[in-house]
PDB file of C-alpha atoms in Angstrom:
ATOM      1  CA  MET A 217      31.636  15.621 -23.946  1.00 40.00           C
ATOM      2  CA  SER A 218      30.083  12.280 -23.004  1.00 42.00           C
ATOM      3  CA  TYR A 219      31.282  10.058 -20.177  1.00 43.00           C
ATOM      4  CA  LEU A 220      29.152   7.104 -21.258  1.00 46.00           C
ATOM      5  CA  ASN A 221      31.859   5.599 -23.438  1.00 49.00           C
ATOM      6  CA  ASN A 222      34.286   4.740 -20.626  1.00 58.00           C
ATOM      7  CA  VAL A 223      35.502   1.194 -21.188  1.00 60.00           C
ATOM      8  CA  VAL A 224      34.732  -1.286 -18.406  1.00 68.00           C
ATOM      9  CA  GLY A 225      35.647  -4.558 -20.115  1.00 79.00           C
ATOM     10  CA  TYR A 226      35.498  -8.081 -18.752  1.00 84.00           C
ATOM     11  CA  ARG A 227      36.267  -8.885 -15.123  1.00 80.00           C
ATOM     12  CA  LYS A 228      38.323 -11.783 -13.828  1.00 84.00           C
ATOM     13  CA  ASP A 229      35.736 -12.896 -11.252  1.00 83.00           C
ATOM     14  CA  LEU A 230      32.235 -14.299 -11.588  1.00 86.00           C
ATOM     15  CA  LEU A 231      29.492 -11.732 -12.098  1.00 87.00           C
ATOM     16  CA  THR A 232      27.968 -11.086  -8.680  1.00 87.00           C
ATOM     17  CA  ASN A 233      26.011  -8.245  -7.094  1.00 91.00           C
ATOM     18  CA  ARG A 234      24.412  -7.517  -3.706  1.00 94.00           C
ATOM     19  CA  SER A 235      21.454  -5.602  -5.152  1.00 96.00           C
ATOM     20  CA  VAL A 236      17.887  -6.646  -4.302  1.00 96.00           C
ATOM     21  CA  VAL A 237      14.898  -5.292  -6.240  1.00 96.00           C
ATOM     22  CA  LYS A 238      11.405  -5.906  -4.864  1.00 97.00           C
ATOM     23  CA  LYS A 239       9.225  -3.382  -6.662  1.00 96.00           C
ATOM     24  CA  ASP A 240       6.623  -1.544  -4.581  1.00 96.00           C
ATOM     25  CA  ASN A 241       8.338  -2.889  -1.456  1.00 97.00           C
ATOM     26  CA  TYR A 242      12.046  -2.166  -1.112  1.00 98.00           C
ATOM     27  CA  VAL A 243      15.186  -1.889  -3.221  1.00 98.00           C
ATOM     28  CA  LEU A 244      18.864  -2.185  -2.321  1.00 98.00           C
ATOM     29  CA  LEU A 245      21.290  -0.956  -4.977  1.00 98.00           C
ATOM     30  CA  ASP A 246      24.935  -2.000  -4.872  1.00 96.00           C
ATOM     31  CA  PRO A 247      27.002   0.812  -6.481  1.00 95.00           C
ATOM     32  CA  ASP A 248      28.960  -1.776  -8.488  1.00 91.00           C
ATOM     33  CA  GLY A 249      25.955  -2.286 -10.776  1.00 89.00           C
ATOM     34  CA  LEU A 250      24.888   1.332 -11.280  1.00 93.00           C
ATOM     35  CA  VAL A 251      24.738   2.611 -14.866  1.00 93.00           C
ATOM     36  CA  LYS A 252      24.785   6.122 -16.320  1.00 94.00           C
ATOM     37  CA  ASN A 253      21.890   7.883 -18.013  1.00 94.00           C
ATOM     38  CA  VAL A 254      21.786  10.635 -20.623  1.00 93.00           C
ATOM     39  CA  ILE A 255      19.475  13.341 -19.218  1.00 95.00           C
ATOM     40  CA  PRO A 256      18.944  16.679 -20.981  1.00 96.00           C
ATOM     41  CA  GLY A 257      20.566  19.628 -19.246  1.00 97.00           C
ATOM     42  CA  PHE A 258      23.312  17.682 -17.446  1.00 98.00           C
ATOM     43  CA  GLU A 259      26.647  18.468 -19.135  1.00 97.00           C
ATOM     44  CA  ASN A 260      29.882  16.638 -18.256  1.00 97.00           C
ATOM     45  CA  CYS A 261      27.937  14.654 -15.669  1.00 98.00           C
ATOM     46  CA  ASP A 262      27.476  10.963 -14.923  1.00 97.00           C
ATOM     47  CA  VAL A 263      23.836  10.641 -13.866  1.00 98.00           C
ATOM     48  CA  THR A 264      22.345   7.531 -12.261  1.00 98.00           C
ATOM     49  CA  VAL A 265      18.635   7.266 -11.471  1.00 98.00           C
ATOM     50  CA  LEU A 266      18.365   5.518  -8.116  1.00 98.00           C
ATOM     51  CA  ALA A 267      14.620   5.525  -7.413  1.00 98.00           C
ATOM     52  CA  SER A 268      11.645   6.400  -9.599  1.00 98.00           C
ATOM     53  CA  PRO A 269       7.931   5.614  -9.942  1.00 98.00           C
ATOM     54  CA  LYS A 270       8.944   2.507 -11.915  1.00 97.00           C
ATOM     55  CA  ILE A 271       9.970   0.842  -8.644  1.00 97.00           C
ATOM     56  CA  GLY A 272       7.023   2.277  -6.729  1.00 97.00           C
ATOM     57  CA  ALA A 273       8.473   5.555  -5.435  1.00 98.00           C
ATOM     58  CA  SER A 274       6.515   8.821  -5.500  1.00 97.00           C
ATOM     59  CA  PHE A 275       9.815  10.652  -6.033  1.00 98.00           C
ATOM     60  CA  VAL A 276      13.007  10.390  -8.082  1.00 98.00           C
ATOM     61  CA  ASP A 277      16.475  10.157  -6.526  1.00 98.00           C
ATOM     62  CA  TYR A 278      19.674  10.619  -8.516  1.00 98.00           C
ATOM     63  CA  LEU A 279      23.379  10.154  -7.884  1.00 98.00           C
ATOM     64  CA  VAL A 280      25.354  12.628 -10.011  1.00 98.00           C
ATOM     65  CA  THR A 281      29.112  12.784 -10.536  1.00 98.00           C
ATOM     66  CA  ILE A 282      29.931  16.257 -11.849  1.00 98.00           C
ATOM     67  CA  HIS A 283      33.247  16.419 -13.684  1.00 97.00           C
ATOM     68  CA  ALA A 284      35.379  19.550 -14.106  1.00 96.00           C
ATOM     69  CA  ASP A 285      33.181  22.308 -15.572  1.00 96.00           C
ATOM     70  CA  GLY A 286      30.169  20.002 -15.363  1.00 97.00           C
ATOM     71  CA  LYS A 287      26.948  21.949 -15.106  1.00 98.00           C
ATOM     72  CA  ASN A 288      23.216  22.273 -15.576  1.00 98.00           C
ATOM     73  CA  GLU A 289      22.324  25.598 -17.161  1.00 97.00           C
ATOM     74  CA  ARG A 290      18.935  24.389 -18.356  1.00 96.00           C
ATOM     75  CA  GLY A 291      17.639  24.148 -14.804  1.00 97.00           C
ATOM     76  CA  PHE A 292      16.642  21.099 -12.766  1.00 97.00           C
ATOM     77  CA  GLY A 293      12.971  21.007 -11.835  1.00 94.00           C
ATOM     78  CA  GLU A 294       9.702  21.847 -13.535  1.00 91.00           C
ATOM     79  CA  GLU A 295       6.248  23.241 -12.826  1.00 93.00           C
ATOM     80  CA  GLY A 296       4.803  21.734  -9.653  1.00 96.00           C
ATOM     81  CA  ILE A 297       8.027  19.903  -8.749  1.00 98.00           C
ATOM     82  CA  GLU A 298      10.148  20.486  -5.635  1.00 98.00           C
ATOM     83  CA  THR A 299      13.848  19.593  -5.660  1.00 98.00           C
ATOM     84  CA  LEU A 300      16.820  19.185  -3.357  1.00 98.00           C
ATOM     85  CA  LEU A 301      20.577  18.972  -3.952  1.00 98.00           C
ATOM     86  CA  TYR A 302      22.904  17.584  -1.264  1.00 98.00           C
ATOM     87  CA  LEU A 303      26.667  17.776  -1.788  1.00 98.00           C
ATOM     88  CA  ILE A 304      28.312  14.457  -0.910  1.00 98.00           C
ATOM     89  CA  GLU A 305      31.846  15.502  -1.816  1.00 97.00           C
ATOM     90  CA  GLY A 306      33.641  18.398  -3.515  1.00 97.00           C
ATOM     91  CA  SER A 307      32.430  21.957  -4.022  1.00 98.00           C
ATOM     92  CA  LEU A 308      29.804  23.463  -6.305  1.00 98.00           C
ATOM     93  CA  GLU A 309      28.330  26.778  -7.414  1.00 98.00           C
ATOM     94  CA  VAL A 310      24.532  26.606  -7.211  1.00 98.00           C
ATOM     95  CA  LYS A 311      21.693  28.940  -8.164  1.00 97.00           C
ATOM     96  CA  ALA A 312      18.155  28.636  -6.832  1.00 96.00           C
ATOM     97  CA  GLY A 313      16.137  30.930  -9.038  1.00 87.00           C
ATOM     98  CA  GLU A 314      18.100  34.203  -8.902  1.00 89.00           C
ATOM     99  CA  GLN A 315      20.003  33.452  -5.666  1.00 95.00           C
ATOM    100  CA  SER A 316      23.565  32.046  -5.837  1.00 97.00           C
ATOM    101  CA  TYR A 317      25.320  29.823  -3.296  1.00 98.00           C
ATOM    102  CA  SER A 318      28.786  28.312  -2.979  1.00 98.00           C
ATOM    103  CA  LEU A 319      28.419  24.830  -1.501  1.00 98.00           C
ATOM    104  CA  THR A 320      31.071  22.695   0.137  1.00 98.00           C
ATOM    105  CA  GLN A 321      30.778  19.096   1.369  1.00 98.00           C
ATOM    106  CA  GLY A 322      27.581  18.731   3.407  1.00 98.00           C
ATOM    107  CA  GLY A 323      25.910  21.722   1.757  1.00 98.00           C
ATOM    108  CA  PHE A 324      22.344  21.538   0.477  1.00 98.00           C
ATOM    109  CA  VAL A 325      19.729  23.615  -1.324  1.00 98.00           C
ATOM    110  CA  TYR A 326      15.964  22.932  -1.344  1.00 98.00           C
ATOM    111  CA  CYS A 327      13.904  24.550  -4.125  1.00 98.00           C
ATOM    112  CA  PRO A 328      10.108  24.841  -3.943  1.00 98.00           C
ATOM    113  CA  PRO A 329       8.004  24.235  -7.063  1.00 97.00           C
ATOM    114  CA  GLY A 330       8.475  27.005  -9.600  1.00 93.00           C
ATOM    115  CA  THR A 331      12.118  27.610  -8.621  1.00 97.00           C
ATOM    116  CA  LYS A 332      14.665  25.886 -10.837  1.00 97.00           C
ATOM    117  CA  LEU A 333      18.026  24.628  -9.604  1.00 98.00           C
ATOM    118  CA  TYR A 334      21.203  25.400 -11.580  1.00 98.00           C
ATOM    119  CA  PHE A 335      24.789  24.354 -10.850  1.00 98.00           C
ATOM    120  CA  GLN A 336      28.346  24.452 -12.163  1.00 98.00           C
ATOM    121  CA  ASN A 337      31.520  22.749 -10.992  1.00 98.00           C
ATOM    122  CA  LYS A 338      34.264  25.379 -11.146  1.00 97.00           C
ATOM    123  CA  SER A 339      36.618  23.580  -8.742  1.00 96.00           C
ATOM    124  CA  GLY A 340      38.527  21.596 -11.367  1.00 95.00           C
ATOM    125  CA  LYS A 341      37.913  18.446  -9.293  1.00 96.00           C
ATOM    126  CA  VAL A 342      35.201  15.798  -9.361  1.00 97.00           C
ATOM    127  CA  THR A 343      32.106  16.605  -7.302  1.00 98.00           C
ATOM    128  CA  LYS A 344      29.368  14.166  -6.256  1.00 98.00           C
ATOM    129  CA  VAL A 345      25.781  15.116  -5.387  1.00 98.00           C
ATOM    130  CA  PHE A 346      22.526  13.487  -4.320  1.00 98.00           C
ATOM    131  CA  LEU A 347      19.495  14.935  -6.151  1.00 98.00           C
ATOM    132  CA  TYR A 348      15.798  14.591  -5.353  1.00 98.00           C
ATOM    133  CA  LYS A 349      12.587  15.650  -7.054  1.00 98.00           C
ATOM    134  CA  ARG A 350       8.927  15.111  -6.190  1.00 98.00           C
ATOM    135  CA  ARG A 351       5.573  16.599  -7.094  1.00 98.00           C
ATOM    136  CA  TYR A 352       4.675  19.057  -4.348  1.00 98.00           C
ATOM    137  CA  ASP A 353       1.458  18.411  -2.405  1.00 97.00           C
ATOM    138  CA  ARG A 354       0.065  21.928  -2.109  1.00 97.00           C
ATOM    139  CA  LEU A 355      -1.730  23.006   1.070  1.00 97.00           C
ATOM    140  CA  GLU A 356      -3.971  26.063   0.881  1.00 96.00           C
ATOM    141  CA  GLY A 357      -2.576  29.038   2.761  1.00 97.00           C
ATOM    142  CA  TYR A 358       1.028  27.788   2.870  1.00 98.00           C
ATOM    143  CA  GLU A 359       3.950  28.396   0.515  1.00 97.00           C
ATOM    144  CA  PRO A 360       7.361  26.683   0.724  1.00 98.00           C
ATOM    145  CA  TYR A 361      10.537  28.655   0.123  1.00 98.00           C
ATOM    146  CA  VAL A 362      14.210  28.141  -0.720  1.00 98.00           C
ATOM    147  CA  VAL A 363      16.214  26.637   2.151  1.00 98.00           C
ATOM    148  CA  THR A 364      19.992  26.263   2.155  1.00 98.00           C
ATOM    149  CA  GLY A 365      22.563  25.263   4.732  1.00 98.00           C
ATOM    150  CA  ASN A 366      25.350  22.843   5.555  1.00 98.00           C
ATOM    151  CA  ALA A 367      24.798  19.685   7.560  1.00 98.00           C
ATOM    152  CA  ASN A 368      28.280  19.979   9.078  1.00 97.00           C
ATOM    153  CA  GLU A 369      27.208  23.193  10.812  1.00 97.00           C
ATOM    154  CA  MET A 370      24.031  21.726  12.301  1.00 97.00           C
ATOM    155  CA  GLU A 371      23.728  20.276  15.780  1.00 96.00           C
ATOM    156  CA  TRP A 372      22.998  16.600  16.276  1.00 97.00           C
ATOM    157  CA  ILE A 373      19.700  15.746  17.976  1.00 97.00           C
ATOM    158  CA  LYS A 374      19.065  12.542  19.894  1.00 97.00           C
ATOM    159  CA  TYR A 375      16.915  10.213  17.786  1.00 96.00           C
ATOM    160  CA  GLU A 376      13.936   9.163  19.902  1.00 94.00           C
ATOM    161  CA  GLY A 377      15.945   9.808  23.062  1.00 93.00           C
ATOM    162  CA  MET A 378      18.877   7.501  22.238  1.00 95.00           C
ATOM    163  CA  GLU A 379      22.394   8.712  23.066  1.00 95.00           C
ATOM    164  CA  ASP A 380      24.095   6.695  20.316  1.00 96.00           C
ATOM    165  CA  VAL A 381      21.648   7.386  17.460  1.00 97.00           C
ATOM    166  CA  LEU A 382      21.611  10.997  16.239  1.00 98.00           C
ATOM    167  CA  ILE A 383      19.741  12.963  13.567  1.00 98.00           C
ATOM    168  CA  LYS A 384      19.928  16.270  11.698  1.00 98.00           C
ATOM    169  CA  ASP A 385      16.899  17.843   9.956  1.00 97.00           C
ATOM    170  CA  PHE A 386      17.473  19.923   6.814  1.00 98.00           C
ATOM    171  CA  LEU A 387      14.101  21.673   6.503  1.00 98.00           C
ATOM    172  CA  PRO A 388      11.960  23.613   8.981  1.00 97.00           C
ATOM    173  CA  LYS A 389       9.169  21.667  10.645  1.00 95.00           C
ATOM    174  CA  GLU A 390       6.449  23.771   9.036  1.00 97.00           C
ATOM    175  CA  LEU A 391       3.275  22.801   7.175  1.00 98.00           C
ATOM    176  CA  ALA A 392       4.533  24.643   4.095  1.00 98.00           C
ATOM    177  CA  PHE A 393       6.887  21.699   3.510  1.00 98.00           C
ATOM    178  CA  ASP A 394       5.458  18.317   2.534  1.00 98.00           C
ATOM    179  CA  CYS A 395       8.793  16.519   2.970  1.00 97.00           C
ATOM    180  CA  ASN A 396      12.007  16.664   4.942  1.00 97.00           C
ATOM    181  CA  PHE A 397      15.571  15.423   4.614  1.00 98.00           C
ATOM    182  CA  HIS A 398      17.712  14.052   7.389  1.00 98.00           C
ATOM    183  CA  ILE A 399      21.079  12.566   8.177  1.00 98.00           C
ATOM    184  CA  LEU A 400      20.779   9.670  10.618  1.00 98.00           C
ATOM    185  CA  SER A 401      23.949   8.438  12.322  1.00 98.00           C
ATOM    186  CA  PHE A 402      24.527   5.306  14.410  1.00 98.00           C
ATOM    187  CA  LYS A 403      27.557   4.805  16.601  1.00 96.00           C
ATOM    188  CA  PRO A 404      29.117   1.310  16.274  1.00 95.00           C
ATOM    189  CA  GLY A 405      26.729  -1.224  17.814  1.00 95.00           C
ATOM    190  CA  ALA A 406      23.751   1.176  17.914  1.00 97.00           C
ATOM    191  CA  SER A 407      20.397   0.392  16.315  1.00 97.00           C
ATOM    192  CA  HIS A 408      16.831   1.556  15.864  1.00 97.00           C
ATOM    193  CA  GLY A 409      14.794   1.072  19.008  1.00 95.00           C
ATOM    194  CA  TYR A 410      12.220  -1.066  17.162  1.00 96.00           C
ATOM    195  CA  ILE A 411      11.314  -2.189  13.636  1.00 96.00           C
ATOM    196  CA  GLU A 412       9.463   0.731  12.078  1.00 96.00           C
ATOM    197  CA  THR A 413       6.311   0.382   9.966  1.00 95.00           C
ATOM    198  CA  HIS A 414       4.896   3.670   8.677  1.00 96.00           C
ATOM    199  CA  LEU A 415       3.259   5.579   5.848  1.00 96.00           C
ATOM    200  CA  PRO A 416       6.201   7.752   4.669  1.00 96.00           C
ATOM    201  CA  GLU A 417       8.531   6.453   1.977  1.00 97.00           C
ATOM    202  CA  HIS A 418      12.297   6.770   2.226  1.00 98.00           C
ATOM    203  CA  GLY A 419      15.124   7.049  -0.252  1.00 98.00           C
ATOM    204  CA  ALA A 420      18.438   6.628   1.583  1.00 98.00           C
ATOM    205  CA  TYR A 421      22.020   7.067   0.362  1.00 98.00           C
ATOM    206  CA  PHE A 422      24.692   5.706   2.716  1.00 98.00           C
ATOM    207  CA  LEU A 423      27.458   8.162   3.552  1.00 98.00           C
ATOM    208  CA  SER A 424      29.687   6.145   5.875  1.00 97.00           C
ATOM    209  CA  GLY A 425      30.187   2.895   7.744  1.00 97.00           C
ATOM    210  CA  GLN A 426      28.516  -0.481   7.544  1.00 97.00           C
ATOM    211  CA  GLY A 427      25.332  -1.971   8.915  1.00 97.00           C
ATOM    212  CA  MET A 428      22.696  -4.650   8.736  1.00 97.00           C
ATOM    213  CA  TYR A 429      19.306  -3.427   7.539  1.00 97.00           C
ATOM    214  CA  ASN A 430      15.961  -5.100   8.101  1.00 97.00           C
ATOM    215  CA  LEU A 431      13.877  -4.565   4.951  1.00 97.00           C
ATOM    216  CA  ASP A 432      10.471  -6.228   5.200  1.00 96.00           C
ATOM    217  CA  ASN A 433      12.081  -8.733   7.609  1.00 95.00           C
ATOM    218  CA  ASP A 434      14.929  -9.541   5.219  1.00 96.00           C
ATOM    219  CA  TRP A 435      18.265  -8.735   6.870  1.00 96.00           C
ATOM    220  CA  VAL A 436      20.693  -7.361   4.270  1.00 96.00           C
ATOM    221  CA  PRO A 437      24.237  -5.965   4.662  1.00 96.00           C
ATOM    222  CA  VAL A 438      24.682  -2.337   3.600  1.00 97.00           C
ATOM    223  CA  GLN A 439      27.671   0.008   3.469  1.00 97.00           C
ATOM    224  CA  LYS A 440      28.926   3.372   2.273  1.00 97.00           C
ATOM    225  CA  GLY A 441      27.866   4.029  -1.328  1.00 97.00           C
ATOM    226  CA  ASP A 442      24.755   1.814  -1.203  1.00 98.00           C
ATOM    227  CA  TYR A 443      21.239   3.103  -1.804  1.00 98.00           C
ATOM    228  CA  ILE A 444      17.910   1.892  -0.392  1.00 98.00           C
ATOM    229  CA  PHE A 445      14.328   2.697  -1.347  1.00 98.00           C
ATOM    230  CA  MET A 446      11.717   1.823   1.284  1.00 98.00           C
ATOM    231  CA  SER A 447       8.064   1.981   0.291  1.00 97.00           C
ATOM    232  CA  ALA A 448       5.161   2.897   2.539  1.00 96.00           C
ATOM    233  CA  TYR A 449       4.669   0.310   5.302  1.00 96.00           C
ATOM    234  CA  SER A 450       7.794  -1.640   4.377  1.00 96.00           C
ATOM    235  CA  LEU A 451       9.252  -2.884   7.665  1.00 97.00           C
ATOM    236  CA  GLN A 452      12.583  -1.192   8.369  1.00 97.00           C
ATOM    237  CA  ALA A 453      15.308  -0.982  10.992  1.00 97.00           C
ATOM    238  CA  CYS A 454      19.086  -1.294  11.142  1.00 97.00           C
ATOM    239  CA  TYR A 455      22.058  -1.645  13.400  1.00 95.00           C
ATOM    240  CA  ALA A 456      25.613  -0.431  12.882  1.00 97.00           C
ATOM    241  CA  VAL A 457      28.497  -2.887  12.613  1.00 95.00           C
ATOM    242  CA  GLY A 458      32.244  -2.293  12.706  1.00 85.00           C
ATOM    243  CA  ARG A 459      34.431  -0.704  15.353  1.00 83.00           C
ATOM    244  CA  ASP A 460      35.572   2.734  14.278  1.00 85.00           C
ATOM    245  CA  GLU A 461      33.317   4.449  11.735  1.00 93.00           C
ATOM    246  CA  GLU A 462      29.801   5.643  12.422  1.00 96.00           C
ATOM    247  CA  PHE A 463      27.068   4.293  10.142  1.00 98.00           C
ATOM    248  CA  SER A 464      25.197   7.198   8.538  1.00 98.00           C
ATOM    249  CA  TYR A 465      22.915   8.030   5.647  1.00 98.00           C
ATOM    250  CA  VAL A 466      21.032  10.943   4.113  1.00 98.00           C
ATOM    251  CA  TYR A 467      17.375  10.260   3.397  1.00 98.00           C
ATOM    252  CA  SER A 468      14.068  11.801   2.375  1.00 98.00           C
ATOM    253  CA  LYS A 469      10.681  11.534   4.061  1.00 96.00           C
ATOM    254  CA  ASP A 470       7.243  12.719   2.955  1.00 97.00           C
ATOM    255  CA  CYS A 471       5.368  14.348   5.838  1.00 97.00           C
ATOM    256  CA  ASN A 472       2.890  17.019   7.024  1.00 97.00           C
ATOM    257  CA  ARG A 473      -0.020  15.861   4.854  1.00 97.00           C
ATOM    258  CA  ASP A 474      -3.167  13.786   5.370  1.00 96.00           C
ATOM    259  CA  VAL A 475      -3.903  10.779   3.170  1.00 95.00           C
ATOM    260  CA  ARG A 476      -5.995  11.487   0.082  1.00 90.00           C
ATOM    261  CA  ILE A 477      -8.774   9.058  -0.850  1.00 93.00           C
TER     262      ILE A 477
END
């Protein structure tokens, strides 16, 4: 069954959108403009490609809505590619190679290259996931492995010593892993301590709240459901706005490797 034929129709208002696309620099995607893609292996799923090499990313991020009995039995991932699934909402049955896991909101599974990721939505309700894939940068003498957990069961850590900015790391801080995934959370009024400029790229999906983000010294409003790609050395920082809800996002970061020349 295809979900690409849902009728949208004309709108009463003028066509507007908050998205900003500056290839090889940064991208802000407003969810209102996201479209669905047909990708082999994804059944009863709405799949949106958020970031890819076509905008300058070394990875691919996806937003996937998995309808009742939606699944991927073909396997997500390929030779030399590492993957991660993070469950934004709902519940999902997941296999990493031969191991099976039942994920609830906040659950995640990381698969090293050579281990395919399979899933099926048996809940009867809509489930939403954030997917990532990237070519693994192999380091002699080290081998990554499957990692699973739930962010809701992890302890918050102070981000660079700040009481009102907190972080959770998904993966072990070991040289076997060439990337990591985090949830960063800002209490209302909190911000980065400085405008960051660094080598790692980020792909960030916003889970809650509202904020103002500095992207290469352009201040742009962002909120729950938005997505940002930040290239290497793109200036970046944000502060949370609003009174009640914390501003948080899940994001990827390449790490633990020297620069190749």
